[in-house]
Amino acid sequence: MTGLPPEPASSPGPEPTPEAESPDRFAQARSAQSVALIEDYVELIGDLIAEQGEARITDIAQRLGVAHPTVTKAVARLKREGLANSRPYRGVFLTEAGAALAEKVRTRHRTLVSLLVALGVPSDTAELDAEGMEHHVSDVTLAAFEAYLAARD
Amino acid sequence: MTGLPPEPASSPGPEPTPEAESPDRFAQARSAQSVALIEDYVELIGDLIAEQGEARITDIAQRLGVAHPTVTKAVARLKREGLANSRPYRGVFLTEAGAALAEKVRTRHRTLVSLLVALGVPSDTAELDAEGMEHHVSDVTLAAFEAYLAARD
DNA sequence: CGGCGAATGTAGCCATGGCTACATCTTTTG
DNA sequence: CAAAAGATGTAGCCATGGCTACATTCGCCG
Ligand SMILES: [Mn+2]
Ligand SMILES: [Mn+2]
Ligand SMILES: [Mn+2]
Ligand SMILES: [Mn+2]
C-alpha cells in the first residue's frame, strides 16, 4: 500500500462504494461483442439460404456492406467454430449448430423489434437499434420481453 | 450477369425480397461498437472522479478488469478525440465534451436499467445486459423508454 | 535523504475485423 | 470451345483492443 496520490481530499468520504462496478460486467459486454458478428453472419447466411437457396460470399458481403475478403475470413472463423461448412468456390452452408443458432438469433431479433415497437419506437429505428442491441439480450431478459408482449392487450 | 451458380432451383421464387436488409443497418451496428468502449471509459472516469476525486490508470484498469497498458492506450485515444486530458503520472480528467458525454451515457444507462426492471427483468441481469445494450440505444428509442417509464403508474 | 515499492510508461506480441491489389477458378457467352 | 467476366481465394496492409515483460518515475518511510 504505497502508491502515488494521497487521497486528493475531495468531498466523497470512504463510503463502501455505492455501486462497486464488478469488472465481470464489462468483461461480459466485451465478449458479447465478439459474438455479435458471428450471430449476424449466421443469421444472414440462414436468410440467404431461405431466400435464394444458397449463400454466396459475394451476396453476404453485399448485404453486410463489406468487402469480400472480410467475409472469407469470417466464414473461416464460422467453420472453425463448427457453425458453417463451405468448399472453395461453392456457397456457404450452416451446420446443425449454425442453423440452430440462426434460428435463435432470428427469433430474438424479432422479439426485440416487437418490444421496441410496442413501446412506441418507430419501426425503422427499432430495426436499426435492434441490430446492435440484440446481441446483448440474455435469455432471462428475452423471456421478460416475451412475457410483456404476451400480457399486453 | 454471369457469375457462378445458376440458381440452385430451390423452393423460393423471385419474390421482391421480404426485408431487403440494407447494409447500412449493419454498418451502423458495427460503428456503434467502436463507440461502446469509449463510452464506458468516459462514464467510468466520471464515476471515479466523483467517487474518489480522481481517476488513476490503475483504478480504471481494475474496474474494467483489464491490464493497465490497455487503459493507457485507450486514454490516448480519448485524448486524441478530445474527451480527456492527462499528463504523465497524473490522473485522467475529462474535458467538457468528455464530461457531457459521460453524463449522457450515465443517464441512458440508468433509463435502460429502469426500463428492463420495469419489464420484469431481475436487477442484476438488467445491469449486466444494459452494459452492452446501452451503446445501441438511439435518442429516439431512449425517448420512448422515458415516455413509457413516465406513463406507467 | 535515500530507497523501496507501487504506479505509470513503453515496447512488442497476438487476434479480430476491415481494406486493396492481384491471382485463380468457373460460368457464360460469343 | 475459347475468351471474358464475375466470383473466390490469397497476400499483406492498417487500426483496435488485449496481453506480458521490462524500464521509469514518484511518494513514502525508515
Ligand atoms: Mn445484429
Ligand atoms: Mn439481427
Ligand atoms: Mn457499457
Ligand atoms: Mn454503462
Short mmCIF file of C-alpha atoms (C1' of nucleotides) and ligand atoms in Angstrom, two decimals:
data_model
loop_
_atom_site.label_atom_id
_atom_site.label_comp_id
_atom_site.label_asym_id
_atom_site.label_seq_id
_atom_site.Cartn_x
_atom_site.Cartn_y
_atom_site.Cartn_z
CA MET A 1 0.00 0.00 0.00
CA THR A 2 2.17 2.82 -1.14
CA GLY A 3 1.25 4.28 -4.49
CA LEU A 4 1.11 7.80 -5.68
CA PRO A 5 -1.74 10.05 -4.65
CA PRO A 6 -2.60 10.63 -1.01
CA GLU A 7 -6.35 10.93 -1.38
CA PRO A 8 -6.93 14.26 -3.11
CA ALA A 9 -9.12 15.16 -0.17
CA SER A 10 -12.31 15.78 -2.04
CA SER A 11 -15.88 15.69 -0.89
CA PRO A 12 -16.56 11.95 -1.01
CA GLY A 13 -15.69 10.07 2.12
CA PRO A 14 -14.79 6.38 2.29
CA GLU A 15 -18.28 5.15 1.76
CA PRO A 16 -18.49 1.47 0.83
CA THR A 17 -18.59 2.43 -2.82
CA PRO A 18 -22.18 2.92 -3.97
CA GLU A 19 -22.14 0.51 -6.88
CA ALA A 20 -18.81 -1.27 -6.83
CA GLU A 21 -18.85 -1.93 -10.60
CA SER A 22 -17.69 -5.51 -10.90
CA PRO A 23 -15.19 -5.95 -13.71
CA ASP A 24 -17.07 -9.01 -14.90
CA ARG A 25 -19.86 -6.78 -16.04
CA PHE A 26 -17.62 -5.12 -18.58
CA ALA A 27 -15.89 -8.34 -19.44
CA GLN A 28 -19.24 -9.79 -20.34
CA ALA A 29 -20.19 -6.89 -22.56
CA ARG A 30 -16.79 -7.19 -24.20
CA SER A 31 -17.04 -10.85 -25.03
CA ALA A 32 -20.64 -10.44 -26.14
CA GLN A 33 -19.24 -8.07 -28.70
CA SER A 34 -17.06 -10.77 -30.12
CA VAL A 35 -20.14 -12.93 -30.51
CA ALA A 36 -22.18 -10.24 -32.24
CA LEU A 37 -20.53 -10.58 -35.62
CA ILE A 38 -20.83 -14.33 -35.60
CA GLU A 39 -24.51 -14.08 -34.83
CA ASP A 40 -25.15 -11.62 -37.63
CA TYR A 41 -23.29 -13.79 -40.10
CA VAL A 42 -25.12 -16.92 -39.14
CA GLU A 43 -28.49 -15.21 -39.25
CA LEU A 44 -27.74 -13.66 -42.61
CA ILE A 45 -26.49 -16.89 -44.10
CA GLY A 46 -29.69 -18.51 -42.95
CA ASP A 47 -31.73 -15.76 -44.52
CA LEU A 48 -29.90 -16.04 -47.82
CA ILE A 49 -30.31 -19.79 -47.97
CA ALA A 50 -34.02 -19.40 -47.26
CA GLU A 51 -34.45 -16.63 -49.81
CA GLN A 52 -32.15 -17.72 -52.59
CA GLY A 53 -31.40 -21.33 -51.91
CA GLU A 54 -27.77 -20.61 -51.12
CA ALA A 55 -25.42 -18.11 -49.54
CA ARG A 56 -22.59 -16.85 -51.74
CA ILE A 57 -19.64 -14.95 -50.42
CA THR A 58 -20.46 -12.02 -52.66
CA ASP A 59 -24.07 -11.85 -51.52
CA ILE A 60 -23.08 -11.94 -47.90
CA ALA A 61 -20.54 -9.20 -48.48
CA GLN A 62 -23.08 -7.07 -50.25
CA ARG A 63 -25.71 -7.47 -47.57
CA LEU A 64 -23.25 -6.65 -44.84
CA GLY A 65 -21.75 -3.75 -46.74
CA VAL A 66 -18.30 -5.25 -46.51
CA ALA A 67 -15.55 -6.35 -48.89
CA HIS A 68 -15.50 -9.97 -49.89
CA PRO A 69 -12.18 -10.92 -48.27
CA THR A 70 -13.67 -9.81 -45.00
CA VAL A 71 -16.43 -12.32 -45.47
CA THR A 72 -13.99 -15.03 -46.43
CA LYS A 73 -12.12 -14.58 -43.18
CA ALA A 74 -15.29 -14.53 -41.15
CA VAL A 75 -16.55 -17.68 -42.81
CA ALA A 76 -13.26 -19.35 -41.97
CA ARG A 77 -13.96 -18.49 -38.38
CA LEU A 78 -17.50 -19.85 -38.57
CA LYS A 79 -16.11 -23.10 -39.93
CA ARG A 80 -13.50 -23.20 -37.23
CA GLU A 81 -16.27 -22.87 -34.66
CA GLY A 82 -18.38 -25.55 -36.24
CA LEU A 83 -21.20 -23.29 -37.38
CA ALA A 84 -20.74 -23.50 -41.13
CA ASN A 85 -19.27 -25.51 -43.97
CA SER A 86 -18.03 -24.43 -47.33
CA ARG A 87 -15.80 -25.64 -50.10
CA PRO A 88 -13.79 -23.46 -52.47
CA TYR A 89 -15.90 -21.62 -54.99
CA ARG A 90 -19.07 -23.11 -53.60
CA GLY A 91 -21.53 -21.38 -51.30
CA VAL A 92 -21.60 -21.36 -47.54
CA PHE A 93 -23.86 -23.69 -45.58
CA LEU A 94 -24.82 -23.89 -41.95
CA THR A 95 -24.15 -26.90 -39.77
CA GLU A 96 -26.90 -28.04 -37.45
CA ALA A 97 -25.39 -25.94 -34.71
CA GLY A 98 -25.23 -22.99 -37.09
CA ALA A 99 -28.82 -23.38 -38.16
CA ALA A 100 -29.95 -23.65 -34.56
CA LEU A 101 -28.06 -20.50 -33.65
CA ALA A 102 -29.51 -18.70 -36.66
CA GLU A 103 -33.00 -19.60 -35.60
CA LYS A 104 -32.42 -18.45 -32.07
CA VAL A 105 -30.90 -15.19 -33.23
CA ARG A 106 -33.71 -14.58 -35.67
CA THR A 107 -36.35 -15.12 -33.02
CA ARG A 108 -34.61 -12.87 -30.54
CA HIS A 109 -34.25 -10.19 -33.17
CA ARG A 110 -37.96 -10.25 -33.93
CA THR A 111 -38.95 -10.23 -30.31
CA LEU A 112 -36.75 -7.24 -29.58
CA VAL A 113 -38.10 -5.32 -32.54
CA SER A 114 -41.65 -6.11 -31.46
CA LEU A 115 -40.91 -4.91 -27.97
CA LEU A 116 -39.42 -1.66 -29.18
CA VAL A 117 -42.34 -1.04 -31.46
CA ALA A 118 -44.74 -1.86 -28.65
CA LEU A 119 -43.01 0.79 -26.58
CA GLY A 120 -43.58 3.36 -29.27
CA VAL A 121 -40.32 3.27 -31.21
CA PRO A 122 -40.80 3.84 -34.95
CA SER A 123 -40.19 0.59 -36.77
CA ASP A 124 -37.23 1.75 -38.84
CA THR A 125 -35.48 3.00 -35.72
CA ALA A 126 -36.44 -0.21 -33.95
CA GLU A 127 -34.79 -2.25 -36.71
CA LEU A 128 -31.67 -0.16 -36.57
CA ASP A 129 -31.25 -0.23 -32.81
CA ALA A 130 -32.22 -3.87 -32.53
CA GLU A 131 -29.43 -4.88 -34.86
CA GLY A 132 -26.96 -3.83 -32.21
CA MET A 133 -28.91 -4.38 -29.02
CA GLU A 134 -29.97 -7.94 -29.80
CA HIS A 135 -26.55 -9.40 -29.13
CA HIS A 136 -26.66 -8.25 -25.53
CA VAL A 137 -30.12 -9.52 -24.64
CA SER A 138 -29.81 -12.50 -22.31
CA ASP A 139 -32.28 -15.34 -22.22
CA VAL A 140 -33.74 -14.05 -19.00
CA THR A 141 -34.32 -10.62 -20.45
CA LEU A 142 -35.74 -12.11 -23.62
CA ALA A 143 -38.22 -14.09 -21.57
CA ALA A 144 -39.29 -10.90 -19.83
CA PHE A 145 -39.82 -9.25 -23.21
CA GLU A 146 -41.94 -12.14 -24.38
CA ALA A 147 -43.99 -12.07 -21.22
CA TYR A 148 -44.61 -8.38 -21.62
CA LEU A 149 -45.64 -8.75 -25.24
CA ALA A 150 -47.93 -11.63 -24.43
CA ALA A 151 -49.52 -9.86 -21.48
CA ARG A 152 -50.39 -6.60 -23.17
CA ASP A 153 -53.77 -6.41 -24.89
CA MET B 1 -24.88 -11.11 -65.00
CA THR B 2 -22.58 -14.03 -65.35
CA GLY B 3 -21.22 -15.44 -62.13
CA LEU B 4 -21.10 -18.95 -60.90
CA PRO B 5 -24.25 -20.69 -59.78
CA PRO B 6 -27.35 -20.94 -61.94
CA GLU B 7 -29.97 -20.66 -59.22
CA PRO B 8 -29.92 -23.97 -57.34
CA ALA B 9 -33.59 -24.21 -58.17
CA SER B 10 -34.95 -24.31 -54.68
CA SER B 11 -38.37 -23.55 -53.30
CA PRO B 12 -38.21 -19.75 -53.02
CA GLY B 13 -39.28 -17.83 -56.04
CA PRO B 14 -38.11 -14.35 -57.02
CA GLU B 15 -40.23 -12.55 -54.51
CA PRO B 16 -39.25 -8.91 -54.01
CA THR B 17 -37.13 -9.92 -51.05
CA PRO B 18 -39.20 -9.70 -47.87
CA GLU B 19 -36.86 -7.50 -45.90
CA ALA B 20 -34.05 -6.35 -48.20
CA GLU B 21 -31.57 -5.87 -45.33
CA SER B 22 -29.84 -2.61 -46.07
CA PRO B 23 -26.10 -2.81 -45.45
CA ASP B 24 -26.23 0.48 -43.57
CA ARG B 25 -28.05 -1.27 -40.80
CA PHE B 26 -25.07 -3.49 -40.10
CA ALA B 27 -22.61 -0.71 -40.70
CA GLN B 28 -24.33 1.27 -38.02
CA ALA B 29 -24.22 -1.55 -35.51
CA ARG B 30 -20.54 -2.01 -36.35
CA SER B 31 -19.53 1.57 -35.78
CA ALA B 32 -21.66 1.80 -32.66
CA GLN B 33 -19.48 -0.96 -31.35
CA SER B 34 -16.41 1.14 -31.82
CA VAL B 35 -18.06 3.82 -29.73
CA ALA B 36 -19.05 1.48 -26.92
CA LEU B 37 -15.64 1.26 -25.34
CA ILE B 38 -15.19 4.99 -25.42
CA GLU B 39 -18.50 5.50 -23.72
CA ASP B 40 -17.70 3.03 -20.97
CA TYR B 41 -14.34 4.64 -20.34
CA VAL B 42 -15.75 8.12 -20.16
CA GLU B 43 -18.56 7.05 -17.87
CA LEU B 44 -16.18 5.19 -15.61
CA ILE B 45 -13.70 8.03 -15.43
CA GLY B 46 -16.55 10.31 -14.46
CA ASP B 47 -17.62 7.88 -11.76
CA LEU B 48 -14.13 7.62 -10.35
CA ILE B 49 -13.66 11.35 -10.24
CA ALA B 50 -16.99 11.70 -8.46
CA GLU B 51 -16.24 8.92 -6.00
CA GLN B 52 -12.57 9.39 -5.34
CA GLY B 53 -11.75 12.84 -6.60
CA GLU B 54 -9.62 11.48 -9.42
CA ALA B 55 -9.27 8.69 -11.94
CA ARG B 56 -5.99 6.81 -11.89
CA ILE B 57 -4.90 4.44 -14.62
CA THR B 58 -4.69 1.60 -12.16
CA ASP B 59 -8.16 2.18 -10.79
CA ILE B 60 -9.66 2.31 -14.26
CA ALA B 61 -7.86 -0.89 -15.18
CA GLN B 62 -9.09 -2.62 -12.06
CA ARG B 63 -12.70 -1.55 -12.57
CA LEU B 64 -12.70 -2.65 -16.17
CA GLY B 65 -10.90 -5.88 -15.43
CA VAL B 66 -8.14 -5.07 -17.85
CA ALA B 67 -4.36 -4.66 -17.78
CA HIS B 68 -3.04 -1.15 -17.29
CA PRO B 69 -1.34 -0.76 -20.67
CA THR B 70 -4.72 -1.38 -22.22
CA VAL B 71 -6.05 1.58 -20.31
CA THR B 72 -3.09 3.72 -21.28
CA LYS B 73 -3.78 3.12 -24.94
CA ALA B 74 -7.48 3.79 -24.54
CA VAL B 75 -6.80 7.03 -22.70
CA ALA B 76 -4.51 8.09 -25.52
CA ARG B 77 -7.46 7.59 -27.82
CA LEU B 78 -9.76 9.59 -25.57
CA LYS B 79 -7.26 12.43 -25.61
CA ARG B 80 -6.96 12.20 -29.35
CA GLU B 81 -10.72 12.55 -29.59
CA GLY B 82 -10.84 15.48 -27.23
CA LEU B 83 -12.69 13.72 -24.44
CA ALA B 84 -9.96 13.62 -21.81
CA ASN B 85 -6.71 15.16 -20.65
CA SER B 86 -3.86 13.64 -18.74
CA ARG B 87 -0.23 14.23 -18.05
CA PRO B 88 2.37 11.59 -17.27
CA TYR B 89 1.97 10.06 -13.83
CA ARG B 90 -1.03 12.24 -13.10
CA GLY B 91 -4.61 11.07 -13.22
CA VAL B 92 -7.01 11.27 -16.11
CA PHE B 93 -9.51 14.12 -16.42
CA LEU B 94 -12.48 14.72 -18.65
CA THR B 95 -12.77 17.66 -20.98
CA GLU B 96 -16.09 19.46 -21.16
CA ALA B 97 -17.03 17.28 -24.08
CA GLY B 98 -15.98 14.23 -22.13
CA ALA B 99 -17.98 15.22 -19.08
CA ALA B 100 -21.03 15.92 -21.21
CA LEU B 101 -20.74 12.53 -22.87
CA ALA B 102 -20.29 10.85 -19.50
CA GLU B 103 -23.44 12.46 -18.22
CA LYS B 104 -25.42 11.44 -21.25
CA VAL B 105 -24.14 7.89 -21.07
CA ARG B 106 -24.88 7.65 -17.37
CA THR B 107 -28.44 8.85 -17.84
CA ARG B 108 -29.06 6.49 -20.69
CA HIS B 109 -27.65 3.62 -18.70
CA ARG B 110 -29.98 4.33 -15.80
CA THR B 111 -33.01 4.73 -18.00
CA LEU B 112 -32.33 1.45 -19.74
CA VAL B 113 -31.89 -0.40 -16.47
CA SER B 114 -35.09 1.12 -15.16
CA LEU B 115 -36.94 0.04 -18.24
CA LEU B 116 -35.67 -3.50 -18.04
CA VAL B 117 -36.58 -3.72 -14.39
CA ALA B 118 -39.99 -2.27 -15.13
CA LEU B 119 -40.47 -5.04 -17.66
CA GLY B 120 -39.71 -7.63 -15.03
CA VAL B 121 -36.01 -8.29 -15.57
CA PRO B 122 -34.15 -9.04 -12.31
CA SER B 123 -31.95 -6.09 -11.49
CA ASP B 124 -28.62 -7.88 -11.66
CA THR B 125 -29.47 -9.25 -15.08
CA ALA B 126 -30.73 -5.82 -16.09
CA GLU B 127 -27.42 -4.30 -15.04
CA LEU B 128 -25.47 -6.91 -16.98
CA ASP B 129 -27.47 -6.68 -20.18
CA ALA B 130 -27.70 -2.91 -20.05
CA GLU B 131 -23.92 -2.58 -20.04
CA GLY B 132 -23.91 -3.93 -23.56
CA MET B 133 -27.27 -2.80 -24.88
CA GLU B 134 -26.93 0.83 -23.84
CA HIS B 135 -24.48 1.67 -26.58
CA HIS B 136 -27.01 0.81 -29.25
CA VAL B 137 -29.95 2.75 -27.88
CA SER B 138 -30.63 5.76 -30.09
CA ASP B 139 -32.03 9.03 -28.82
CA VAL B 140 -35.38 8.23 -30.33
CA THR B 141 -35.57 4.90 -28.60
CA LEU B 142 -34.37 6.41 -25.36
CA ALA B 143 -37.17 8.96 -25.54
CA ALA B 144 -39.67 6.16 -26.00
CA PHE B 145 -38.26 4.42 -22.93
CA GLU B 146 -38.60 7.57 -20.88
CA ALA B 147 -42.15 8.08 -22.06
CA TYR B 148 -43.06 4.55 -21.11
CA LEU B 149 -41.49 4.88 -17.68
CA ALA B 150 -43.20 8.19 -17.06
CA ALA B 151 -46.59 6.95 -18.24
CA ARG B 152 -46.81 3.80 -16.14
CA ASP B 153 -48.26 4.13 -12.67
"C1'" DC C 1 17.53 11.98 2.33
"C1'" DG C 2 17.94 7.70 0.23
"C1'" DG C 3 15.48 3.67 -1.12
"C1'" DC C 4 11.69 0.61 -1.92
"C1'" DG C 5 7.71 -0.44 -3.99
"C1'" DA C 6 3.65 0.79 -6.35
"C1'" DA C 7 2.03 3.26 -10.42
"C1'" DT C 8 2.93 4.55 -14.95
"C1'" DG C 9 5.08 4.35 -19.35
"C1'" DT C 10 6.88 1.77 -23.35
"C1'" DA C 11 7.89 -1.99 -26.45
"C1'" DG C 12 6.26 -5.55 -28.81
"C1'" DC C 13 3.34 -9.64 -29.34
"C1'" DC C 14 -1.45 -11.69 -30.77
"C1'" DA C 15 -6.33 -11.90 -32.67
"C1'" DT C 16 -10.08 -9.66 -34.89
"C1'" DG C 17 -12.10 -7.21 -38.47
"C1'" DG C 18 -11.59 -4.02 -42.29
"C1'" DC C 19 -9.38 -2.90 -46.68
"C1'" DT C 20 -6.89 -3.08 -51.58
"C1'" DA C 21 -4.45 -5.47 -55.10
"C1'" DC C 22 -3.64 -9.28 -57.55
"C1'" DA C 23 -4.04 -14.36 -58.75
"C1'" DT C 24 -7.30 -18.17 -59.95
"C1'" DC C 25 -11.22 -20.52 -60.90
"C1'" DT C 26 -15.95 -21.16 -63.06
"C1'" DT C 27 -19.64 -19.85 -65.96
"C1'" DT C 28 -21.36 -17.61 -69.62
"C1'" DT C 29 -21.20 -16.34 -73.95
"C1'" DG C 30 -19.63 -15.11 -78.44
"C1'" DC D 1 -14.93 -24.31 -77.48
"C1'" DA D 2 -12.29 -20.31 -76.29
"C1'" DA D 3 -12.46 -15.99 -74.24
"C1'" DA D 4 -14.34 -12.57 -70.96
"C1'" DA D 5 -16.15 -11.52 -66.88
"C1'" DG D 6 -17.68 -12.25 -62.43
"C1'" DA D 7 -16.80 -14.82 -58.08
"C1'" DT D 8 -13.38 -16.56 -54.89
"C1'" DG D 9 -9.06 -17.04 -52.99
"C1'" DT D 10 -4.73 -15.08 -51.16
"C1'" DA D 11 -1.33 -11.83 -49.62
"C1'" DG D 12 -0.41 -8.23 -46.99
"C1'" DC D 13 -1.54 -3.73 -45.02
"C1'" DC D 14 -3.90 -0.91 -41.07
"C1'" DA D 15 -6.42 0.12 -36.57
"C1'" DT D 16 -8.30 -1.52 -32.34
"C1'" DG D 17 -8.12 -3.82 -28.10
"C1'" DG D 18 -5.91 -7.30 -25.23
"C1'" DC D 19 -1.72 -9.07 -23.12
"C1'" DT D 20 3.26 -9.67 -20.88
"C1'" DA D 21 7.75 -8.00 -19.86
"C1'" DC D 22 10.65 -4.51 -18.81
"C1'" DA D 23 12.00 0.45 -17.93
"C1'" DT D 24 10.89 4.76 -15.32
"C1'" DT D 25 9.09 7.78 -12.11
"C1'" DC D 26 7.06 9.18 -7.87
"C1'" DG D 27 5.90 9.28 -2.99
"C1'" DC D 28 6.53 7.37 1.45
"C1'" DC D 29 9.12 5.92 5.12
"C1'" DG D 30 12.82 4.43 7.60
MN MN E 1 -27.19 -7.77 -35.17
MN MN E 2 -30.29 -9.29 -36.32
MN MN E 3 -21.50 -0.20 -21.36
MN MN E 4 -22.83 1.78 -18.66
#
